mmCIF file of C-alpha atoms in Angstrom:
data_model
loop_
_atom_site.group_PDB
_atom_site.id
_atom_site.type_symbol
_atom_site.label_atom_id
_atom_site.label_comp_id
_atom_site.label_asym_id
_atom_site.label_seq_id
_atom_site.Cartn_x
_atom_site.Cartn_y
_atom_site.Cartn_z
ATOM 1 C CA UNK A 1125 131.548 128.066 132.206
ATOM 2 C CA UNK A 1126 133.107 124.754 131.676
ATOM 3 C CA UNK A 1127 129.455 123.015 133.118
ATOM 4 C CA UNK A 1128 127.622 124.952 130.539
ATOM 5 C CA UNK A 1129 129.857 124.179 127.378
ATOM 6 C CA UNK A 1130 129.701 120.550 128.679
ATOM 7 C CA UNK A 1131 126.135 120.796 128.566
ATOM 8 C CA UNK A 1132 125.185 122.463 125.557
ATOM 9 C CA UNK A 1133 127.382 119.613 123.413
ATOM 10 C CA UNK A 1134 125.528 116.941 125.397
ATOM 11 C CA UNK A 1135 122.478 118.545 124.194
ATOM 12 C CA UNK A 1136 123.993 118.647 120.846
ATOM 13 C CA UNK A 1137 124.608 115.521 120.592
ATOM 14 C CA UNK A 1138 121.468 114.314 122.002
ATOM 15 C CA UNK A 1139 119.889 116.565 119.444
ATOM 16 C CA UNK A 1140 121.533 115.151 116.190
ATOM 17 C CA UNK A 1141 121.189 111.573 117.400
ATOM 18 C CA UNK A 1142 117.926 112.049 118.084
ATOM 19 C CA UNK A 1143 117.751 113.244 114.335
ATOM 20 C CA UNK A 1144 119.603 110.906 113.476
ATOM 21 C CA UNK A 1145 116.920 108.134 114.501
ATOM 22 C CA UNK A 1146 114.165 109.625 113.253
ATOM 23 C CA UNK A 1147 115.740 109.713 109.439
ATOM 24 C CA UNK A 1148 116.754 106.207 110.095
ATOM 25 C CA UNK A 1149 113.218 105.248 109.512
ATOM 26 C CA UNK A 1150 112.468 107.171 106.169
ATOM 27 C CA UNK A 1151 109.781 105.879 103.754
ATOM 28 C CA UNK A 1152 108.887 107.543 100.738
ATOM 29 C CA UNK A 1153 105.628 106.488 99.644
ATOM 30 C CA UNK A 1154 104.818 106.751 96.072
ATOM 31 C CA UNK A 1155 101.780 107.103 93.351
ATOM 32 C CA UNK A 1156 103.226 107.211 90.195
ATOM 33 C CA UNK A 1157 104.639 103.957 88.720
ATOM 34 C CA UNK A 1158 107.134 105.740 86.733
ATOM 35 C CA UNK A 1159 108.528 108.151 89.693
ATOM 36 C CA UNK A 1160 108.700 104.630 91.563
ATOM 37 C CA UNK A 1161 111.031 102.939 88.823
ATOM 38 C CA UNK A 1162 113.148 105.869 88.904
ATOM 39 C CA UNK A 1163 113.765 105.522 92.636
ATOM 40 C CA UNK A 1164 114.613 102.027 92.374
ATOM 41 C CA UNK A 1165 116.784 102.237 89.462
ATOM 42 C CA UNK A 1166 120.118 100.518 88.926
ATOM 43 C CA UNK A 1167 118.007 97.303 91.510
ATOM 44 C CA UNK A 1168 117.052 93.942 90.653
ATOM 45 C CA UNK A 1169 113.240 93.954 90.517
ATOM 46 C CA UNK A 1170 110.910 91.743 89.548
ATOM 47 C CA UNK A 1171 107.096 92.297 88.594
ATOM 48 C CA UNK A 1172 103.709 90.138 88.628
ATOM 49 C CA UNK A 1173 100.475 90.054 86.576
ATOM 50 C CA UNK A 1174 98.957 86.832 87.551
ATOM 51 C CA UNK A 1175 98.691 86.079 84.035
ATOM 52 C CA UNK A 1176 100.162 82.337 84.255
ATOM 53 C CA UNK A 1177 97.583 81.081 86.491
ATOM 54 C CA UNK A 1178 94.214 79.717 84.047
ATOM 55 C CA UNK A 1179 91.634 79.225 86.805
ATOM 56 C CA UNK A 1180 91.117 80.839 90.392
ATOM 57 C CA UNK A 1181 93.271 79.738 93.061
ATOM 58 C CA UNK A 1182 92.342 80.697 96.925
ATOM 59 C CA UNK A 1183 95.237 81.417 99.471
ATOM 60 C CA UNK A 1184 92.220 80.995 102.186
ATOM 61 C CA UNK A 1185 93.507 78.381 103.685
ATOM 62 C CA UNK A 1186 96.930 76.837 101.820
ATOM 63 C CA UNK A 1187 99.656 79.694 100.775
ATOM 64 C CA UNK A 1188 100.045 80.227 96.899
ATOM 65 C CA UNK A 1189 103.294 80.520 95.832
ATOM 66 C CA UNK A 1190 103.359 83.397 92.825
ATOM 67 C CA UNK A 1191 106.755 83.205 91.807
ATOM 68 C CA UNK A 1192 108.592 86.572 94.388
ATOM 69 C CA UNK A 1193 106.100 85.640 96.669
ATOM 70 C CA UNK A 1194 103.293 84.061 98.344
ATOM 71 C CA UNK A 1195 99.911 85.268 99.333
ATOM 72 C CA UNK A 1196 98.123 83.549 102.436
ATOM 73 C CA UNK A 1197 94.655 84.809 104.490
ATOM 74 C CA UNK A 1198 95.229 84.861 108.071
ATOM 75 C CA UNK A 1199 93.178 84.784 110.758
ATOM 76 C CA UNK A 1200 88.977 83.759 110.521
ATOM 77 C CA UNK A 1201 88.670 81.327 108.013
ATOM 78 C CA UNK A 1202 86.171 83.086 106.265
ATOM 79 C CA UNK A 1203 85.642 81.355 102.761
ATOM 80 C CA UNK A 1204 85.406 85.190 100.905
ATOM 81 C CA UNK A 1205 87.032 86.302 98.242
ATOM 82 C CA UNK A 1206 91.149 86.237 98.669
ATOM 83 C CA UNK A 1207 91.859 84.304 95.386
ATOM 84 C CA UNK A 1208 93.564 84.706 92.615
ATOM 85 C CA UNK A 1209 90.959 85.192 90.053
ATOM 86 C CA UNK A 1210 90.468 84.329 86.303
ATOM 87 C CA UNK A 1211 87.754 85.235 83.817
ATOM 88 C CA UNK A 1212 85.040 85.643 84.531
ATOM 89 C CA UNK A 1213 85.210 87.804 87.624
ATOM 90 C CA UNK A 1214 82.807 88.050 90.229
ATOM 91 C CA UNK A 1215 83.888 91.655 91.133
ATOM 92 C CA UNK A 1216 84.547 94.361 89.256
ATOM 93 C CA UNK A 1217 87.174 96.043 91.061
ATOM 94 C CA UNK A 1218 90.184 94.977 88.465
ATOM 95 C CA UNK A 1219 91.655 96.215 84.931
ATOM 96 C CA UNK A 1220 89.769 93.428 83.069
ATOM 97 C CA UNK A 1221 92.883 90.903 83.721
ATOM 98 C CA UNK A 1222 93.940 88.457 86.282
ATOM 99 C CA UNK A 1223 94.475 89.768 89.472
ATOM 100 C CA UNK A 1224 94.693 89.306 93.229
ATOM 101 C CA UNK A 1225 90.774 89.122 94.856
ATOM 102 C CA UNK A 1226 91.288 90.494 98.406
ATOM 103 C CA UNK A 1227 89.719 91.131 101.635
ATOM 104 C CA UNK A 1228 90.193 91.982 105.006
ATOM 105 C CA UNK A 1229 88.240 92.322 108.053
ATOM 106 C CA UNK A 1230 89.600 94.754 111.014
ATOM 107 C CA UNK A 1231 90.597 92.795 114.049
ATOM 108 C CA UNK A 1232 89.561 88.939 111.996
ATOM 109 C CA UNK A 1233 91.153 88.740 108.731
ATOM 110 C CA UNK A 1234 94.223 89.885 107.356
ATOM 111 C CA UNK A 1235 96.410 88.828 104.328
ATOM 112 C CA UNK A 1236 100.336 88.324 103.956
ATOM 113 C CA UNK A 1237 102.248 88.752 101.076
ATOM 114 C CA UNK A 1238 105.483 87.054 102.009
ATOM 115 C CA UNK A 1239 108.543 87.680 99.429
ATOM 116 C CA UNK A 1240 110.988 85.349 98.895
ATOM 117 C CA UNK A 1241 113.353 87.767 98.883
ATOM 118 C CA UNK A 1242 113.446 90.772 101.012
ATOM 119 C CA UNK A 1243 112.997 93.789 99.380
ATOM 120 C CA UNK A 1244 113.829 97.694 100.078
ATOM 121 C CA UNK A 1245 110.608 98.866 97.873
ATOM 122 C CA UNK A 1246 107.620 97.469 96.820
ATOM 123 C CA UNK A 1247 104.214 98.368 94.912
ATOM 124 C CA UNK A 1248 101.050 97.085 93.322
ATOM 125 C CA UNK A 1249 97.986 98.718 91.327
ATOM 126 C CA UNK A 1250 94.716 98.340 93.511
ATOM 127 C CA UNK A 1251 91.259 98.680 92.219
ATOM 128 C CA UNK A 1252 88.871 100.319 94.740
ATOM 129 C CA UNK A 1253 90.670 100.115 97.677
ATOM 130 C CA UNK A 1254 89.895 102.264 100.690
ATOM 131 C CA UNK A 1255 85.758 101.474 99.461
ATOM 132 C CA UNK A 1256 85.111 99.559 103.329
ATOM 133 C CA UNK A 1257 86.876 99.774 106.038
ATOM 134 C CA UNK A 1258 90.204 101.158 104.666
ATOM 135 C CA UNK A 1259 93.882 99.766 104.248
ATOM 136 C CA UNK A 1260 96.930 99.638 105.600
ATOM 137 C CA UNK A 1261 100.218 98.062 105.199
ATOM 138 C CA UNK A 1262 102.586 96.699 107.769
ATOM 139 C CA UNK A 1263 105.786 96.352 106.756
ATOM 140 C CA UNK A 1264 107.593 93.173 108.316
ATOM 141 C CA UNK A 1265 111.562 92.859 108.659
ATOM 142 C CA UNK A 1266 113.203 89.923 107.528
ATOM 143 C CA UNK A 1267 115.102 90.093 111.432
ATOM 144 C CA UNK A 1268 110.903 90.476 112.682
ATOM 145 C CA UNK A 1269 109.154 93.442 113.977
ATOM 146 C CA UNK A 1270 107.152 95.478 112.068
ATOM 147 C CA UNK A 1271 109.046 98.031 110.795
ATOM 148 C CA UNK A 1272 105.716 101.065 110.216
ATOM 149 C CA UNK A 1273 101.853 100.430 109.059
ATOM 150 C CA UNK A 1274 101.235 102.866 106.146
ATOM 151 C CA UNK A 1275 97.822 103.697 104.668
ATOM 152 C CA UNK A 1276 97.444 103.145 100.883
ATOM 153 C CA UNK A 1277 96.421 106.601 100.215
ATOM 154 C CA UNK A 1278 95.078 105.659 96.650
ATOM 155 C CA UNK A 1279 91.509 104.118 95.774
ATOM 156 C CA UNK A 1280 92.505 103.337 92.009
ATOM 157 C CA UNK A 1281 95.607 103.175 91.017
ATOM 158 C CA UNK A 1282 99.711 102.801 91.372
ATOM 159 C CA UNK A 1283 100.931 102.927 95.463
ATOM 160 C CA UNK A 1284 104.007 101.689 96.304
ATOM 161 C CA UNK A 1285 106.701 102.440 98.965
ATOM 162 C CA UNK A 1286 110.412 102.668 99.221
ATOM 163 C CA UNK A 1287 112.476 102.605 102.400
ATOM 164 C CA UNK A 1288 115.281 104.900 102.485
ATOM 165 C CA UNK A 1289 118.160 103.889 104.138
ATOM 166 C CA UNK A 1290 117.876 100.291 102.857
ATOM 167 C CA UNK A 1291 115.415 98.083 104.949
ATOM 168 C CA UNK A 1292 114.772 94.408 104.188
ATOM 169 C CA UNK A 1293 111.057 94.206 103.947
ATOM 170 C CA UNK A 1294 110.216 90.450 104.188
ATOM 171 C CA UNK A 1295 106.518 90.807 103.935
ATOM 172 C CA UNK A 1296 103.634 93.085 103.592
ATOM 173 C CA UNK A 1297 100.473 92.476 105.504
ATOM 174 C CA UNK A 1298 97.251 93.708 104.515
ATOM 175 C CA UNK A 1299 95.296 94.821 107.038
ATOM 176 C CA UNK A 1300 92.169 97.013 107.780
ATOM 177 C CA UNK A 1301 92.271 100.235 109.242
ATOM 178 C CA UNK A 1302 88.908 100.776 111.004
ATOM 179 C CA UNK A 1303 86.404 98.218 112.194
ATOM 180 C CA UNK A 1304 83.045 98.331 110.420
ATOM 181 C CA UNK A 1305 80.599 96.684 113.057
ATOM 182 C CA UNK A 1306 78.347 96.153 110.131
ATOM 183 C CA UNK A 1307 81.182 93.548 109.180
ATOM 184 C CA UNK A 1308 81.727 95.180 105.655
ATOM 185 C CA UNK A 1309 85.434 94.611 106.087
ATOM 186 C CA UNK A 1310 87.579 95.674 102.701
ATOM 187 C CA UNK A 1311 87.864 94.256 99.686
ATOM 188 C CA UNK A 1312 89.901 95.223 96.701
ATOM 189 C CA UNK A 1313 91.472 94.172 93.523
ATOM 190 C CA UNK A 1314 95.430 93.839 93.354
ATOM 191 C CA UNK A 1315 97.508 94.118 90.238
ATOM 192 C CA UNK A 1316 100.859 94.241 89.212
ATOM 193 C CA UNK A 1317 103.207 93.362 92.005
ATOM 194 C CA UNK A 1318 106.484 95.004 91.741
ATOM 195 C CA UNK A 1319 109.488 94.820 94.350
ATOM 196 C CA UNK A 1320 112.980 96.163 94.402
ATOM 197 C CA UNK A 1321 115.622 93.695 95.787
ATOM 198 C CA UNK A 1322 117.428 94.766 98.750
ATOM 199 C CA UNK A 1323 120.593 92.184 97.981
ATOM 200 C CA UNK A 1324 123.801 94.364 97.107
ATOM 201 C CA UNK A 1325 121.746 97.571 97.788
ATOM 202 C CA UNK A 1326 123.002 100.373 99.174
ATOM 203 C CA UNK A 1327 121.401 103.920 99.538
ATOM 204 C CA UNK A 1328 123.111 106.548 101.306
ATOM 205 C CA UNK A 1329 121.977 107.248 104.632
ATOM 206 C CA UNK A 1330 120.882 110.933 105.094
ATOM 207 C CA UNK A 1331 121.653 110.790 108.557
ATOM 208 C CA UNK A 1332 125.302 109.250 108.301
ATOM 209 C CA UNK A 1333 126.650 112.374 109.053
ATOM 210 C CA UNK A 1334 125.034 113.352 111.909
ATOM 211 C CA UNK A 1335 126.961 110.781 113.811
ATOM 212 C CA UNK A 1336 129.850 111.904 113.060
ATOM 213 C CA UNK A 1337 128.785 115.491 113.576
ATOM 214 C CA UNK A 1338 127.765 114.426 117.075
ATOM 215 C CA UNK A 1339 130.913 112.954 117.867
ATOM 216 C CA UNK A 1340 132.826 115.833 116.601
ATOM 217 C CA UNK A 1341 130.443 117.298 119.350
ATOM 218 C CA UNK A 1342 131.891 115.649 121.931
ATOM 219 C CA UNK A 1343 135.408 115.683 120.876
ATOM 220 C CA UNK A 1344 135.411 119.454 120.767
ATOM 221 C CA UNK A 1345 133.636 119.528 124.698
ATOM 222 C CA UNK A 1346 136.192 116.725 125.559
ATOM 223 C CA UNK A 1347 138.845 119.390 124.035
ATOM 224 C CA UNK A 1348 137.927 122.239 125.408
ATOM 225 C CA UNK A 1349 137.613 120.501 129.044
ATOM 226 C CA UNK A 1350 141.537 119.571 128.753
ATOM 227 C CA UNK A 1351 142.265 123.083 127.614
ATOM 228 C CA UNK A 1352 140.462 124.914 130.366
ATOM 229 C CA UNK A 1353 142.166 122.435 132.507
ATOM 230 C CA UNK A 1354 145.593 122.999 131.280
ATOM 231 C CA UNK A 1355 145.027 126.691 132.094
ATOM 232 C CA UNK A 1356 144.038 126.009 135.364
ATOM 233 C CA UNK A 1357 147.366 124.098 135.623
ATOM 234 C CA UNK A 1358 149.292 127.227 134.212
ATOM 235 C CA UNK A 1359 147.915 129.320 136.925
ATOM 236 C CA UNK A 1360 148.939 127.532 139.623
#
């Protein structure tokens, strides 16, 4: 008897810390701007248009430094698109403003957008994203190590991210998701950075408790072991 109440809180606790783990990595991706603020109220965040540059800048080769971040293509040295582009615009794929010209190409070419400061959310409007070879997002740690790739799940429109407990994202790499062997790659228009500083943030973490719950696991096994052994004891 004492083997099997042993073992079932070993399982318990193996069971909530194994929960435990798997909310420690929770990212809420979002579509809506507005639903976004709301998550990251009460932060420091900051937000960029692209409207103070006056003539097209490429991050091909040299990084550009935006303001909260900069952008840099990395990888072939392919002289395509990845600029920060002005009127008149060669591509269509933008809200009729400056913006972010970008392109990637699976396995070649990807671009980093490296923050300044680390942040626990971040977003941006994209114009036809998803039209080649599709996107993803890794999400880089300021300690290193990618923390999860996420697919922008939007073609037009507001995607954005926020991790939950706080993680400091130090950059966000744009990077295809399939390879297009007629080397279409993916290009896309990007508008509208916005980032929530992770400095002085705290979120709860969901799975706080389950620690605790899994030590109480334990305590009550360790407990129960010195009472059965007490009895024993008594007995003799």
């Amino acid at each position: 008897m004492k083997r099997l109440h042993l073992a079932a809180a070993t399982a318990a606790i193996l069971a909530l810390l194994s929960l435990d783990t798997q909310q420690a990595k929770a990212i809420t991706i979002f579509t809506s701007r507005t639903d976004w603020n709301t998550a990251v109220s009460g932060s420091d965040t900051f937000s960029e248009d692209f409207e103070s540059f006056t003539s097209d800048t490429e991050f091909r080769t040299t990084p550009v430094d935006v303001g909260e971040f900069t952008l840099l293509q990395v990888g072939n040295a392919r002289a395509f698109r990845n600029l920060i582009e002005v009127s008149p615009f060669e591509y269509d794929d933008n809200n009729g403003t400056n913006h972010a010209s970008v392109f990637t190409d699976f396995g070649a070419t990807n671009v980093d957008l490296t923050l300044n400061t680390p942040v626990f959310g971040w977003g941006a409007d994209f114009f036809e994203a998803n039209s080649g070879e599709g996107l993803n997002l890794d999400l880089v740690l300021d300690i290193g190590g990618v923390l999860d790739t996420i697919p922008v799940t939007v073609n037009d429109g507001f995607f954005g991210f926020v991790t939950n407990p706080v993680e400091d994202i130090r950059k966000v790499t744009f990077i295809s998701r399939i390879e297009d062997l007629g080397e279409r790659g993916e290009g896309f228009g990007l508008d509208n950075v916005t980032g929530a500083i992770s400095k002085g943030r705290t979120i709860p973490e969901p799975a706080s408790g389950l620690g605790l719950l899994a030590f109480g696991a334990l305590g009550a096994g360790s407990l129960l072991k010195r009472k059965q052994q007490y009895k024993v004891r008594a007995k003799v």
